[in-house]
mmCIF file with all atom_site columns, C-alpha atoms in Angstrom:
data_model
loop_
_atom_site.group_PDB
_atom_site.id
_atom_site.type_symbol
_atom_site.label_atom_id
_atom_site.label_alt_id
_atom_site.label_comp_id
_atom_site.label_asym_id
_atom_site.label_entity_id
_atom_site.label_seq_id
_atom_site.pdbx_PDB_ins_code
_atom_site.Cartn_x
_atom_site.Cartn_y
_atom_site.Cartn_z
_atom_site.occupancy
_atom_site.B_iso_or_equiv
_atom_site.pdbx_formal_charge
_atom_site.auth_seq_id
_atom_site.auth_comp_id
_atom_site.auth_asym_id
_atom_site.auth_atom_id
_atom_site.pdbx_PDB_model_num
ATOM 1   C CA . GLN A 1 1   ? 116.071 119.411 57.586 1.00 48.00 ? 140 GLN A CA 1
ATOM 2   C CA . PRO A 1 2   ? 116.861 115.367 56.910 1.00 58.00 ? 141 PRO A CA 1
ATOM 3   C CA . ALA A 1 3   ? 119.644 115.661 59.761 1.00 60.00 ? 142 ALA A CA 1
ATOM 4   C CA . GLY A 1 4   ? 117.182 117.629 62.652 1.00 64.00 ? 143 GLY A CA 1
ATOM 5   C CA . LEU A 1 5   ? 117.597 114.501 65.020 1.00 72.00 ? 144 LEU A CA 1
ATOM 6   C CA . VAL A 1 6   ? 115.453 115.390 67.895 1.00 74.00 ? 145 VAL A CA 1
ATOM 7   C CA . SER A 1 7   ? 112.263 117.028 64.806 1.00 71.00 ? 146 SER A CA 1
ATOM 8   C CA . ASN A 1 8   ? 112.259 113.378 63.183 1.00 77.00 ? 147 ASN A CA 1
ATOM 9   C CA . TYR A 1 9   ? 112.291 112.337 65.999 1.00 82.00 ? 148 TYR A CA 1
ATOM 10  C CA . LEU A 1 10  ? 109.593 113.311 67.076 1.00 79.00 ? 149 LEU A CA 1
ATOM 11  C CA . HIS A 1 11  ? 108.309 113.128 63.668 1.00 79.00 ? 150 HIS A CA 1
ATOM 12  C CA . ASP A 1 12  ? 108.521 109.501 63.049 1.00 86.00 ? 151 ASP A CA 1
ATOM 13  C CA . GLN A 1 13  ? 108.045 108.162 66.488 1.00 88.00 ? 152 GLN A CA 1
ATOM 14  C CA . VAL A 1 14  ? 106.762 109.911 68.977 1.00 87.00 ? 153 VAL A CA 1
ATOM 15  C CA . GLU A 1 15  ? 102.889 109.487 68.869 1.00 87.00 ? 154 GLU A CA 1
ATOM 16  C CA . ILE A 1 16  ? 99.621  111.501 70.357 1.00 85.00 ? 155 ILE A CA 1
ATOM 17  C CA . GLY A 1 17  ? 98.975  110.282 74.036 1.00 86.00 ? 156 GLY A CA 1
ATOM 18  C CA . ASP A 1 18  ? 103.006 109.370 74.099 1.00 87.00 ? 157 ASP A CA 1
ATOM 19  C CA . GLU A 1 19  ? 104.669 110.430 77.477 1.00 88.00 ? 158 GLU A CA 1
ATOM 20  C CA . LEU A 1 20  ? 107.855 112.234 77.184 1.00 84.00 ? 159 LEU A CA 1
ATOM 21  C CA . GLU A 1 21  ? 110.699 113.082 80.219 1.00 85.00 ? 160 GLU A CA 1
ATOM 22  C CA . VAL A 1 22  ? 111.582 116.664 79.126 1.00 79.00 ? 161 VAL A CA 1
ATOM 23  C CA . PHE A 1 23  ? 113.832 118.678 80.311 1.00 76.00 ? 162 PHE A CA 1
ATOM 24  C CA . PRO A 1 24  ? 114.610 122.269 80.192 1.00 71.00 ? 163 PRO A CA 1
ATOM 25  C CA . PRO A 1 25  ? 116.149 124.682 76.645 1.00 65.00 ? 164 PRO A CA 1
ATOM 26  C CA . ALA A 1 26  ? 120.558 124.270 77.865 1.00 67.00 ? 165 ALA A CA 1
ATOM 27  C CA . GLY A 1 27  ? 123.485 125.340 76.407 1.00 68.00 ? 166 GLY A CA 1
ATOM 28  C CA . ASP A 1 28  ? 124.677 128.970 77.076 1.00 70.00 ? 167 ASP A CA 1
ATOM 29  C CA . PHE A 1 29  ? 125.100 131.695 74.956 1.00 70.00 ? 168 PHE A CA 1
ATOM 30  C CA . TYR A 1 30  ? 127.856 134.786 75.762 1.00 74.00 ? 169 TYR A CA 1
ATOM 31  C CA . LEU A 1 31  ? 128.400 137.615 74.294 1.00 80.00 ? 170 LEU A CA 1
ATOM 32  C CA . GLN A 1 32  ? 131.875 138.868 74.301 1.00 79.00 ? 171 GLN A CA 1
ATOM 33  C CA . PRO A 1 33  ? 132.217 142.509 74.277 1.00 80.00 ? 172 PRO A CA 1
ATOM 34  C CA . VAL A 1 34  ? 133.688 143.520 70.880 1.00 79.00 ? 173 VAL A CA 1
ATOM 35  C CA . THR A 1 35  ? 134.170 147.216 68.777 1.00 80.00 ? 174 THR A CA 1
ATOM 36  C CA . THR A 1 36  ? 133.484 144.760 65.330 1.00 81.00 ? 175 THR A CA 1
ATOM 37  C CA . PRO A 1 37  ? 130.644 144.351 63.256 1.00 83.00 ? 176 PRO A CA 1
ATOM 38  C CA . VAL A 1 38  ? 128.050 141.596 64.894 1.00 86.00 ? 177 VAL A CA 1
ATOM 39  C CA . VAL A 1 39  ? 125.986 139.703 63.223 1.00 84.00 ? 178 VAL A CA 1
ATOM 40  C CA . LEU A 1 40  ? 123.129 137.151 65.326 1.00 87.00 ? 179 LEU A CA 1
ATOM 41  C CA . ILE A 1 41  ? 121.634 134.616 62.795 1.00 85.00 ? 180 ILE A CA 1
ATOM 42  C CA . SER A 1 42  ? 118.286 132.489 64.215 1.00 87.00 ? 181 SER A CA 1
ATOM 43  C CA . ALA A 1 43  ? 114.810 130.890 63.288 1.00 85.00 ? 182 ALA A CA 1
ATOM 44  C CA . GLY A 1 44  ? 112.047 130.253 64.656 1.00 85.00 ? 183 GLY A CA 1
ATOM 45  C CA . VAL A 1 45  ? 111.489 129.980 69.005 1.00 81.00 ? 184 VAL A CA 1
ATOM 46  C CA . GLY A 1 46  ? 115.478 130.333 68.485 1.00 83.00 ? 185 GLY A CA 1
ATOM 47  C CA . LEU A 1 47  ? 115.567 133.532 68.444 1.00 87.00 ? 186 LEU A CA 1
ATOM 48  C CA . THR A 1 48  ? 115.018 133.974 72.454 1.00 87.00 ? 187 THR A CA 1
ATOM 49  C CA . PRO A 1 49  ? 119.036 134.717 73.440 1.00 87.00 ? 188 PRO A CA 1
ATOM 50  C CA . LEU A 1 50  ? 119.510 135.953 70.305 1.00 89.00 ? 189 LEU A CA 1
ATOM 51  C CA . LEU A 1 51  ? 116.981 138.549 71.837 1.00 92.00 ? 190 LEU A CA 1
ATOM 52  C CA . ALA A 1 52  ? 118.130 138.622 75.030 1.00 91.00 ? 191 ALA A CA 1
ATOM 53  C CA . MET A 1 53  ? 121.432 139.084 73.238 1.00 90.00 ? 192 MET A CA 1
ATOM 54  C CA . LEU A 1 54  ? 119.727 142.316 71.320 1.00 92.00 ? 193 LEU A CA 1
ATOM 55  C CA . GLU A 1 55  ? 118.632 144.436 74.206 1.00 93.00 ? 194 GLU A CA 1
ATOM 56  C CA . THR A 1 56  ? 121.705 144.002 75.526 1.00 91.00 ? 195 THR A CA 1
ATOM 57  C CA . MET A 1 57  ? 123.588 145.750 73.068 1.00 91.00 ? 196 MET A CA 1
ATOM 58  C CA . VAL A 1 58  ? 121.328 147.755 72.860 1.00 93.00 ? 197 VAL A CA 1
ATOM 59  C CA . ALA A 1 59  ? 120.385 149.073 76.241 1.00 92.00 ? 198 ALA A CA 1
ATOM 60  C CA . ALA A 1 60  ? 124.511 149.919 76.441 1.00 90.00 ? 199 ALA A CA 1
ATOM 61  C CA . GLY A 1 61  ? 124.203 151.964 73.066 1.00 90.00 ? 200 GLY A CA 1
ATOM 62  C CA . LEU A 1 62  ? 125.525 150.551 70.392 1.00 87.00 ? 201 LEU A CA 1
ATOM 63  C CA . GLN A 1 63  ? 128.546 151.526 68.779 1.00 88.00 ? 202 GLN A CA 1
ATOM 64  C CA . GLN A 1 64  ? 129.723 149.340 65.851 1.00 87.00 ? 203 GLN A CA 1
ATOM 65  C CA . PRO A 1 65  ? 126.669 148.264 63.501 1.00 89.00 ? 204 PRO A CA 1
ATOM 66  C CA . VAL A 1 66  ? 124.788 145.778 64.613 1.00 91.00 ? 205 VAL A CA 1
ATOM 67  C CA . PHE A 1 67  ? 122.712 143.279 62.036 1.00 89.00 ? 206 PHE A CA 1
ATOM 68  C CA . TYR A 1 68  ? 120.066 141.070 62.858 1.00 90.00 ? 207 TYR A CA 1
ATOM 69  C CA . LEU A 1 69  ? 118.825 137.814 60.428 1.00 88.00 ? 208 LEU A CA 1
ATOM 70  C CA . HIS A 1 70  ? 115.817 135.514 61.826 1.00 90.00 ? 209 HIS A CA 1
ATOM 71  C CA . ALA A 1 71  ? 114.098 133.898 59.457 1.00 88.00 ? 210 ALA A CA 1
ATOM 72  C CA . CYS A 1 72  ? 110.516 131.992 60.562 1.00 89.00 ? 211 CYS A CA 1
ATOM 73  C CA . GLU A 1 73  ? 107.965 130.070 58.846 1.00 87.00 ? 212 GLU A CA 1
ATOM 74  C CA . ASN A 1 74  ? 104.979 133.947 57.779 1.00 86.00 ? 213 ASN A CA 1
ATOM 75  C CA . ARG A 1 75  ? 104.220 137.084 59.646 1.00 84.00 ? 214 ARG A CA 1
ATOM 76  C CA . GLN A 1 76  ? 102.021 135.398 62.196 1.00 85.00 ? 215 GLN A CA 1
ATOM 77  C CA . GLN A 1 77  ? 104.592 133.021 63.954 1.00 86.00 ? 216 GLN A CA 1
ATOM 78  C CA . HIS A 1 78  ? 107.011 135.908 64.316 1.00 88.00 ? 217 HIS A CA 1
ATOM 79  C CA . SER A 1 79  ? 108.121 136.460 67.641 1.00 89.00 ? 218 SER A CA 1
ATOM 80  C CA . PHE A 1 80  ? 108.535 139.491 69.487 1.00 92.00 ? 219 PHE A CA 1
ATOM 81  C CA . ALA A 1 81  ? 108.361 141.079 65.804 1.00 91.00 ? 220 ALA A CA 1
ATOM 82  C CA . ALA A 1 82  ? 107.563 144.196 67.045 1.00 93.00 ? 221 ALA A CA 1
ATOM 83  C CA . ARG A 1 83  ? 110.195 144.469 70.201 1.00 95.00 ? 222 ARG A CA 1
ATOM 84  C CA . VAL A 1 84  ? 113.110 144.203 67.094 1.00 95.00 ? 223 VAL A CA 1
ATOM 85  C CA . ALA A 1 85  ? 110.955 146.284 65.155 1.00 93.00 ? 224 ALA A CA 1
ATOM 86  C CA . GLN A 1 86  ? 111.754 149.014 68.441 1.00 95.00 ? 225 GLN A CA 1
ATOM 87  C CA . LEU A 1 87  ? 115.272 148.420 69.250 1.00 96.00 ? 226 LEU A CA 1
ATOM 88  C CA . THR A 1 88  ? 115.618 148.182 65.183 1.00 94.00 ? 227 THR A CA 1
ATOM 89  C CA . ALA A 1 89  ? 113.300 152.804 65.327 1.00 94.00 ? 228 ALA A CA 1
ATOM 90  C CA . GLN A 1 90  ? 115.815 153.321 68.610 1.00 93.00 ? 229 GLN A CA 1
ATOM 91  C CA . GLN A 1 91  ? 119.075 152.221 66.840 1.00 94.00 ? 230 GLN A CA 1
ATOM 92  C CA . PRO A 1 92  ? 120.798 153.805 63.642 1.00 93.00 ? 231 PRO A CA 1
ATOM 93  C CA . LEU A 1 93  ? 123.552 150.947 64.619 1.00 93.00 ? 232 LEU A CA 1
ATOM 94  C CA . LEU A 1 94  ? 120.891 147.928 64.414 1.00 94.00 ? 233 LEU A CA 1
ATOM 95  C CA . GLN A 1 95  ? 119.312 146.476 60.701 1.00 91.00 ? 234 GLN A CA 1
ATOM 96  C CA . SER A 1 96  ? 117.017 143.627 61.405 1.00 92.00 ? 235 SER A CA 1
ATOM 97  C CA . PHE A 1 97  ? 115.758 141.301 58.077 1.00 88.00 ? 236 PHE A CA 1
ATOM 98  C CA . SER A 1 98  ? 113.479 138.476 58.505 1.00 88.00 ? 237 SER A CA 1
ATOM 99  C CA . TRP A 1 99  ? 112.670 135.704 55.697 1.00 86.00 ? 238 TRP A CA 1
ATOM 100 C CA . TYR A 1 100 ? 109.264 134.300 55.666 1.00 88.00 ? 239 TYR A CA 1
ATOM 101 C CA . GLN A 1 101 ? 108.664 130.151 53.973 1.00 86.00 ? 240 GLN A CA 1
ATOM 102 C CA . GLN A 1 102 ? 105.136 131.749 53.404 1.00 85.00 ? 241 GLN A CA 1
ATOM 103 C CA . ALA A 1 103 ? 104.370 134.806 50.423 1.00 75.00 ? 242 ALA A CA 1
ATOM 104 C CA . GLU A 1 104 ? 103.498 137.896 51.928 1.00 75.00 ? 243 GLU A CA 1
ATOM 105 C CA . PRO A 1 105 ? 100.752 139.783 49.661 1.00 77.00 ? 244 PRO A CA 1
ATOM 106 C CA . GLU A 1 106 ? 103.188 142.870 50.835 1.00 76.00 ? 245 GLU A CA 1
ATOM 107 C CA . PRO A 1 107 ? 106.272 142.122 52.183 1.00 71.00 ? 246 PRO A CA 1
ATOM 108 C CA . ALA A 1 108 ? 107.744 145.259 54.932 1.00 76.00 ? 247 ALA A CA 1
ATOM 109 C CA . ALA A 1 109 ? 111.268 146.333 53.319 1.00 76.00 ? 248 ALA A CA 1
ATOM 110 C CA . GLY A 1 110 ? 113.748 143.989 55.737 1.00 76.00 ? 249 GLY A CA 1
ATOM 111 C CA . HIS A 1 111 ? 111.836 140.988 55.723 1.00 76.00 ? 250 HIS A CA 1
ATOM 112 C CA . PHE A 1 112 ? 112.157 138.447 52.237 1.00 76.00 ? 251 PHE A CA 1
ATOM 113 C CA . GLN A 1 113 ? 110.269 135.039 51.036 1.00 77.00 ? 252 GLN A CA 1
ATOM 114 C CA . GLY A 1 114 ? 112.108 131.503 50.779 1.00 76.00 ? 253 GLY A CA 1
ATOM 115 C CA . LEU A 1 115 ? 114.791 130.770 53.281 1.00 74.00 ? 254 LEU A CA 1
ATOM 116 C CA . LEU A 1 116 ? 117.632 132.295 54.658 1.00 71.00 ? 255 LEU A CA 1
ATOM 117 C CA . ASP A 1 117 ? 120.227 130.127 53.355 1.00 65.00 ? 256 ASP A CA 1
ATOM 118 C CA . GLU A 1 118 ? 118.206 130.245 49.418 1.00 52.00 ? 257 GLU A CA 1
ATOM 119 C CA . THR A 1 119 ? 119.460 134.251 49.346 1.00 51.00 ? 258 THR A CA 1
ATOM 120 C CA . VAL A 1 120 ? 123.293 134.482 49.472 1.00 52.00 ? 259 VAL A CA 1
ATOM 121 C CA . GLN A 1 121 ? 122.981 137.081 47.095 1.00 59.00 ? 260 GLN A CA 1
ATOM 122 C CA . THR A 1 122 ? 121.398 138.855 49.659 1.00 60.00 ? 261 THR A CA 1
ATOM 123 C CA . LEU A 1 123 ? 123.078 138.359 52.441 1.00 62.00 ? 262 LEU A CA 1
ATOM 124 C CA . ASN A 1 124 ? 125.933 139.656 51.037 1.00 64.00 ? 263 ASN A CA 1
ATOM 125 C CA . TRP A 1 125 ? 124.294 143.203 50.277 1.00 64.00 ? 264 TRP A CA 1
ATOM 126 C CA . ILE A 1 126 ? 122.578 143.089 53.543 1.00 67.00 ? 265 ILE A CA 1
ATOM 127 C CA . ILE A 1 127 ? 126.081 142.671 55.449 1.00 67.00 ? 266 ILE A CA 1
ATOM 128 C CA . PRO A 1 128 ? 129.052 144.469 53.257 1.00 63.00 ? 267 PRO A CA 1
ATOM 129 C CA . LEU A 1 129 ? 131.653 141.561 54.195 1.00 53.00 ? 268 LEU A CA 1
ATOM 130 C CA . GLN A 1 130 ? 133.979 143.047 52.374 1.00 51.00 ? 269 GLN A CA 1
ATOM 131 C CA . ASN A 1 131 ? 134.022 146.261 54.065 1.00 56.00 ? 270 ASN A CA 1
ATOM 132 C CA . TYR A 1 132 ? 133.557 145.048 57.542 1.00 52.00 ? 271 TYR A CA 1
ATOM 133 C CA . MET A 1 133 ? 136.720 142.436 56.611 1.00 47.00 ? 272 MET A CA 1
ATOM 134 C CA . GLN A 1 134 ? 139.246 145.189 55.474 1.00 48.00 ? 273 GLN A CA 1
ATOM 135 C CA . GLN A 1 135 ? 139.218 146.117 58.895 1.00 50.00 ? 274 GLN A CA 1
ATOM 136 C CA . GLN A 1 136 ? 138.897 143.370 61.845 1.00 48.00 ? 275 GLN A CA 1
ATOM 137 C CA . PHE A 1 137 ? 136.720 139.833 60.493 1.00 45.00 ? 276 PHE A CA 1
ATOM 138 C CA . HIS A 1 138 ? 133.129 140.831 62.613 1.00 48.00 ? 277 HIS A CA 1
ATOM 139 C CA . HIS A 1 139 ? 131.556 138.415 65.834 1.00 53.00 ? 278 HIS A CA 1
ATOM 140 C CA . HIS A 1 140 ? 128.124 136.076 64.249 1.00 52.00 ? 279 HIS A CA 1
ATOM 141 C CA . TYR A 1 141 ? 125.816 134.674 67.046 1.00 52.00 ? 280 TYR A CA 1
ATOM 142 C CA . LEU A 1 142 ? 124.139 131.737 65.461 1.00 50.00 ? 281 LEU A CA 1
ATOM 143 C CA . ASN A 1 143 ? 121.316 129.796 67.444 1.00 49.00 ? 282 ASN A CA 1
ATOM 144 C CA . LYS A 1 144 ? 122.540 126.192 66.711 1.00 42.00 ? 283 LYS A CA 1
ATOM 145 C CA . SER A 1 145 ? 119.139 125.152 66.293 1.00 41.00 ? 284 SER A CA 1
ATOM 146 C CA . LEU A 1 146 ? 119.350 126.458 63.243 1.00 39.00 ? 285 LEU A CA 1
ATOM 147 C CA . LEU A 1 147 ? 121.603 123.715 62.686 1.00 38.00 ? 286 LEU A CA 1
ATOM 148 C CA . CYS A 1 148 ? 119.038 121.444 64.313 1.00 36.00 ? 287 CYS A CA 1
ATOM 149 C CA . ASP A 1 149 ? 115.984 121.416 63.056 1.00 34.00 ? 288 ASP A CA 1
#
């Protein structure tokens, strides 16, 4: 993405053999206890904090719908896909959907080709927002690394 400060720096300025001073991931992610629907959105390895939230919600026993949306390059690079599928299978209120930039020969149910932001109509089909807006606004957890890369 053109606005990706770190990724652009790495691609444009850093050469093989350069030494970089790096720090571990930073930032805080808090799962708020809610009774309204929750939407978790991640991309690439940015799913790690959201997977922890998902694990926590499933272990506590979901009382509201949870929609987990994840985008990555392809099925082979989809970290923790098997774990998310396992959680989805054990919890009927959890729905998981994936977007792969590279096409799959035979896409599985809930898998889409392309970028998540190019499929607004698909999002409206997946998350029936109009139904939930009449109740209360639902909670979104967006890994901000989506905005930086």
